[in-house]
Each structure stands twice: as structure tokens, then as C-alpha cells.
mmCIF file of C-alpha atoms in Angstrom:
data_model
loop_
_atom_site.group_PDB
_atom_site.id
_atom_site.type_symbol
_atom_site.label_atom_id
_atom_site.label_comp_id
_atom_site.label_asym_id
_atom_site.label_seq_id
_atom_site.Cartn_x
_atom_site.Cartn_y
_atom_site.Cartn_z
ATOM 1 C CA THR S 25 4.598 27.487 -24.165
ATOM 2 C CA PRO S 26 3.735 29.379 -27.321
ATOM 3 C CA THR S 27 1.698 27.741 -30.105
ATOM 4 C CA PRO S 28 3.399 27.144 -33.420
ATOM 5 C CA GLU S 29 1.650 30.054 -34.807
ATOM 6 C CA GLN S 30 2.772 32.329 -32.084
ATOM 7 C CA ALA S 31 6.481 31.140 -32.473
ATOM 8 C CA LEU S 32 6.145 31.912 -36.099
ATOM 9 C CA ALA S 33 4.854 35.334 -35.621
ATOM 10 C CA ALA S 34 7.486 35.940 -32.918
ATOM 11 C CA ALA S 35 10.202 34.971 -35.369
ATOM 12 C CA ALA S 36 8.856 37.133 -38.163
ATOM 13 C CA ASN S 37 8.705 40.037 -35.701
ATOM 14 C CA VAL S 38 12.364 39.616 -34.773
ATOM 15 C CA GLN S 39 13.464 39.330 -38.457
ATOM 16 C CA ALA S 40 11.282 42.545 -39.125
ATOM 17 C CA ASP S 41 13.022 44.343 -36.154
ATOM 18 C CA ASP S 42 16.433 43.199 -37.451
ATOM 19 C CA LEU S 43 15.650 44.753 -40.965
ATOM 20 C CA LYS S 44 14.280 47.841 -39.328
ATOM 21 C CA GLU S 45 17.405 48.292 -37.300
ATOM 22 C CA MET S 46 19.563 47.719 -40.306
ATOM 23 C CA PHE S 47 17.649 50.489 -42.274
ATOM 24 C CA LEU S 48 17.952 52.875 -39.381
ATOM 25 C CA ALA S 49 21.836 52.146 -39.166
ATOM 26 C CA MET S 50 22.002 52.569 -43.007
ATOM 27 C CA THR S 51 20.905 56.131 -42.472
ATOM 28 C CA GLN S 52 23.874 56.816 -40.371
ATOM 29 C CA ASP S 53 26.595 54.769 -42.172
ATOM 30 C CA VAL S 54 26.185 53.072 -45.701
ATOM 31 C CA ARG S 55 28.938 50.713 -44.733
ATOM 32 C CA VAL S 56 26.574 48.807 -42.509
ATOM 33 C CA ILE S 57 24.305 47.940 -45.509
ATOM 34 C CA ILE S 58 27.298 47.038 -47.599
ATOM 35 C CA VAL S 59 28.380 44.391 -44.891
ATOM 36 C CA LYS S 60 24.715 43.211 -44.764
ATOM 37 C CA LEU S 61 24.666 42.903 -48.553
ATOM 38 C CA ALA S 62 28.056 40.870 -48.521
ATOM 39 C CA ASP S 63 26.663 38.687 -45.725
ATOM 40 C CA ARG S 64 23.488 37.944 -47.773
ATOM 41 C CA LEU S 65 25.548 37.226 -50.965
ATOM 42 C CA HIS S 66 27.688 34.749 -49.026
ATOM 43 C CA ASN S 67 24.618 33.213 -47.449
ATOM 44 C CA MET S 68 22.930 32.836 -50.960
ATOM 45 C CA ARG S 69 26.208 31.154 -52.282
ATOM 46 C CA THR S 70 25.910 28.546 -49.527
ATOM 47 C CA LEU S 71 22.204 28.159 -49.545
ATOM 48 C CA GLY S 72 22.319 24.566 -50.910
ATOM 49 C CA ALA S 73 22.889 23.121 -47.387
ATOM 50 C CA LEU S 74 19.526 24.279 -45.995
ATOM 51 C CA LYS S 75 16.086 22.677 -46.094
ATOM 52 C CA PRO S 76 14.182 23.511 -49.365
ATOM 53 C CA GLU S 77 11.522 25.477 -47.439
ATOM 54 C CA LYS S 78 14.204 27.595 -45.821
ATOM 55 C CA ARG S 79 15.792 28.297 -49.212
ATOM 56 C CA VAL S 80 12.674 29.482 -50.800
ATOM 57 C CA LYS S 81 11.970 31.725 -47.920
ATOM 58 C CA ILE S 82 15.540 33.346 -47.893
ATOM 59 C CA ALA S 83 15.494 33.435 -51.810
ATOM 60 C CA ARG S 84 12.280 35.375 -51.964
ATOM 61 C CA GLU S 85 13.386 37.771 -49.142
ATOM 62 C CA THR S 86 16.558 38.323 -51.085
ATOM 63 C CA LEU S 87 14.732 39.175 -54.209
ATOM 64 C CA LEU S 88 12.225 41.473 -52.330
ATOM 65 C CA VAL S 89 14.862 43.388 -50.015
ATOM 66 C CA PHE S 90 18.376 42.806 -50.699
ATOM 67 C CA ALA S 91 18.749 42.710 -54.577
ATOM 68 C CA PRO S 92 16.810 46.136 -54.884
ATOM 69 C CA LEU S 93 18.876 47.414 -52.160
ATOM 70 C CA ALA S 94 22.007 46.534 -54.050
ATOM 71 C CA LYS S 95 20.655 48.138 -57.070
ATOM 72 C CA LEU S 96 19.894 51.385 -55.263
ATOM 73 C CA LEU S 97 23.416 51.591 -54.157
ATOM 74 C CA GLY S 98 24.684 51.062 -57.571
ATOM 75 C CA MET S 99 26.211 47.511 -56.849
ATOM 76 C CA TYR S 100 24.987 45.946 -60.029
ATOM 77 C CA ASN S 101 27.276 42.959 -59.954
ATOM 78 C CA VAL S 102 26.115 42.098 -56.447
ATOM 79 C CA LYS S 103 22.462 42.655 -57.517
ATOM 80 C CA ASN S 104 22.726 40.382 -60.503
ATOM 81 C CA GLU S 105 24.432 37.604 -58.449
ATOM 82 C CA LEU S 106 21.659 37.967 -55.686
ATOM 83 C CA GLU S 107 18.939 37.748 -58.369
ATOM 84 C CA GLU S 108 20.407 34.823 -60.099
ATOM 85 C CA LEU S 109 20.893 32.750 -56.947
ATOM 86 C CA ALA S 110 17.716 33.682 -55.552
ATOM 87 C CA PHE S 111 15.844 32.799 -58.755
ATOM 88 C CA ARG S 112 17.561 29.451 -58.843
ATOM 89 C CA TYR S 113 16.289 28.613 -55.100
ATOM 90 C CA ALA S 114 12.883 30.513 -55.249
ATOM 91 C CA ALA S 115 11.650 28.667 -58.429
ATOM 92 C CA PRO S 116 14.021 25.910 -59.533
ATOM 93 C CA GLU S 117 11.735 24.444 -62.106
ATOM 94 C CA THR S 118 11.215 27.989 -63.576
ATOM 95 C CA TYR S 119 15.020 28.596 -63.561
ATOM 96 C CA ALA S 120 15.748 25.294 -65.316
ATOM 97 C CA GLU S 121 13.124 26.049 -68.026
ATOM 98 C CA THR S 122 14.484 29.555 -68.483
ATOM 99 C CA ALA S 123 18.042 28.066 -68.731
ATOM 100 C CA ARG S 124 16.978 25.421 -71.389
ATOM 101 C CA TRP S 125 15.318 28.095 -73.402
ATOM 102 C CA PHE S 126 18.263 30.433 -73.172
ATOM 103 C CA ASP S 127 20.673 27.671 -74.326
ATOM 104 C CA GLU S 128 18.298 26.874 -77.317
ATOM 105 C CA LEU S 129 17.923 30.449 -78.259
ATOM 106 C CA SER S 130 21.799 31.346 -77.884
ATOM 107 C CA LYS S 131 22.705 28.468 -80.139
ATOM 108 C CA ARG S 132 20.443 29.782 -82.954
ATOM 109 C CA GLN S 133 21.393 33.365 -82.305
ATOM 110 C CA ASP S 134 25.200 33.034 -81.934
ATOM 111 C CA PRO S 135 26.053 33.537 -85.575
ATOM 112 C CA VAL S 136 23.952 36.600 -85.958
ATOM 113 C CA VAL S 137 25.386 38.076 -82.671
ATOM 114 C CA ARG S 138 29.030 37.441 -83.657
ATOM 115 C CA ARG S 139 28.382 39.015 -87.133
ATOM 116 C CA ALA S 140 26.898 42.081 -85.652
ATOM 117 C CA GLN S 141 29.900 42.275 -83.161
ATOM 118 C CA GLN S 142 32.268 42.069 -86.112
ATOM 119 C CA GLU S 143 30.386 44.704 -88.140
ATOM 120 C CA LEU S 144 30.117 47.231 -85.184
ATOM 121 C CA GLN S 145 33.739 46.636 -84.340
ATOM 122 C CA GLU S 146 34.704 47.519 -87.935
ATOM 123 C CA LEU S 147 32.579 50.776 -87.943
ATOM 124 C CA CYS S 148 34.061 51.763 -84.524
ATOM 125 C CA ASP S 149 37.458 51.123 -85.869
ATOM 126 C CA LYS S 150 36.904 53.513 -88.847
ATOM 127 C CA ASP S 151 35.340 56.128 -86.910
ATOM 128 C CA GLU S 152 37.459 59.397 -86.795
ATOM 129 C CA PHE S 153 35.792 60.807 -83.798
ATOM 130 C CA LEU S 154 36.520 57.647 -81.655
ATOM 131 C CA LYS S 155 39.932 57.353 -82.906
ATOM 132 C CA GLN S 156 40.628 60.882 -81.410
ATOM 133 C CA ALA S 157 38.532 60.425 -78.278
ATOM 134 C CA CYS S 158 39.988 57.107 -77.053
ATOM 135 C CA ASP S 159 42.775 54.802 -77.380
ATOM 136 C CA ARG S 160 40.726 51.594 -78.393
ATOM 137 C CA VAL S 161 37.035 50.653 -78.643
ATOM 138 C CA GLU S 162 36.172 47.018 -78.022
ATOM 139 C CA VAL S 163 32.651 45.770 -78.903
ATOM 140 C CA LEU S 164 31.703 42.930 -76.463
ATOM 141 C CA PRO S 165 28.487 40.845 -76.656
ATOM 142 C CA ARG S 166 27.132 40.010 -73.190
ATOM 143 C CA ALA S 167 24.295 37.569 -72.169
ATOM 144 C CA LYS S 168 21.488 38.802 -70.151
ATOM 145 C CA GLU S 169 21.033 37.204 -66.822
ATOM 146 C CA PHE S 170 18.345 34.466 -66.511
ATOM 147 C CA TYR S 171 16.308 36.441 -63.916
ATOM 148 C CA GLY S 172 16.214 39.444 -66.150
ATOM 149 C CA LEU S 173 15.029 37.370 -69.068
ATOM 150 C CA PHE S 174 12.356 35.722 -66.946
ATOM 151 C CA ARG S 175 11.237 39.186 -65.658
ATOM 152 C CA LYS S 176 11.038 40.662 -69.193
ATOM 153 C CA ALA S 177 9.287 37.521 -70.592
ATOM 154 C CA ASN S 178 6.720 37.534 -67.936
ATOM 155 C CA ASP S 179 6.145 41.204 -67.411
ATOM 156 C CA GLY S 180 7.699 41.466 -64.041
ATOM 157 C CA VAL S 181 5.845 38.345 -62.496
ATOM 158 C CA LYS S 182 7.805 37.002 -59.498
ATOM 159 C CA PRO S 183 9.080 33.361 -59.564
ATOM 160 C CA GLY S 184 6.540 31.110 -57.999
ATOM 161 C CA GLU S 185 3.529 32.933 -59.593
ATOM 162 C CA ILE S 186 3.883 30.967 -62.775
ATOM 163 C CA ASP S 187 2.947 27.377 -63.150
ATOM 164 C CA VAL S 188 5.737 25.783 -65.176
ATOM 165 C CA LYS S 189 3.960 22.357 -65.603
ATOM 166 C CA ASN S 190 1.100 24.264 -67.446
ATOM 167 C CA GLY S 191 3.777 25.459 -69.989
ATOM 168 C CA ASP S 192 3.229 29.204 -69.012
ATOM 169 C CA VAL S 193 7.022 29.897 -69.047
ATOM 170 C CA ILE S 194 7.579 28.316 -72.442
ATOM 171 C CA LYS S 195 4.718 30.157 -73.863
ATOM 172 C CA SER S 196 5.656 33.555 -72.619
ATOM 173 C CA LEU S 197 9.339 32.969 -73.547
ATOM 174 C CA ARG S 198 8.508 32.035 -77.035
ATOM 175 C CA LYS S 199 6.198 34.981 -77.288
ATOM 176 C CA ASN S 200 9.108 37.226 -76.601
ATOM 177 C CA ASN S 201 11.555 35.339 -78.660
ATOM 178 C CA GLU S 202 11.726 38.074 -81.404
ATOM 179 C CA VAL S 203 12.467 40.924 -78.892
ATOM 180 C CA ALA S 204 14.606 39.117 -76.396
ATOM 181 C CA GLN S 205 17.874 40.937 -75.975
ATOM 182 C CA LEU S 206 20.010 37.913 -75.070
ATOM 183 C CA ARG S 207 23.365 39.635 -76.092
#
């Protein structure tokens, strides 16, 4: 019988082989990778039923492999959802802290964002070129995703590499308060 270390190594090899097969198949037919991304997105949406250790492992793999793959294929909505779900499970404390900071900052910035939206809309409505080029221009503010905020505030550091209890997240988020592009 194999030792626990051998069993883990065998499982990792099987998983690596699966990813290798997927990438080889991708070179022949991109539909294979799209199906794999859809499967991973479904798995991430239902990750809550698994043990915490398994969730973290799958979430990190998603951040390292599947989200960048979705970006590479131009599937930005899928990439964003994969990152958000993976961030929530890979670093729950960091995710919660980022969410609290985001809510606090959004409340303070909302009047400024709304005023800027209104002013931009008025300028676009008056612009003669835009009137001729298109039927309608609509200025819509949008919130940046939590994982994108986290990455920007921490200069690309991955979840799990920051000590939330030590206050690193809040310090770096507050440091970037002035330049954060929430909307």
C-alpha cells in the first residue's frame, strides 16, 4: 500500500496529466477549453459544500490556471466571476476585509461618482460628433471587482500571502484610497 505522501504525489500527477491533456486538446479545438471553463465556473459556484481545505486548493488552482485562461480567450465575465469566487474561498478573511473597505469607500464616494456621471452625460449629449456618430450615449458607473481591488492595493500579491490579522490589508487599501478606481 502506498504511503500518504505517495498517494498525494500520485493524485497531483493525475491532475497534472488532466491539465496537460486539456491543453493539448485545446490546441486542436478551443471548444474543449470553453467546456472546461464552464465546468470550473459551475464547480466554483457550488464550492461551499466541500471541506475548507479542498475549497482553498480548488480556489487557488482557479486563480492560477482557469481565470487567466478565460482572460486569454477574451471571456472577461467568466474570468471576473472565477476570480471573485476563488478570492472568496482562497482568502475568506481578506475577502471580507476588502468587502468592508469597499462598502465604506463606496458610501463616501457615491455622491462624487454620481455628479461626475451626470456631468459626463451632459457633455456627451451636447457633443456634435457623438450626436452624428451614434443614436445615444449613456454614461454608466461601474464598481471594480473585489479581487481587482485587492490585486491593485497589494501590487499583485496573491490571497493568502497577506496577514489580515496584522492589518496589512487595511494599511495597503487605505494607502491606495486616493487612487482606487472603484467606479
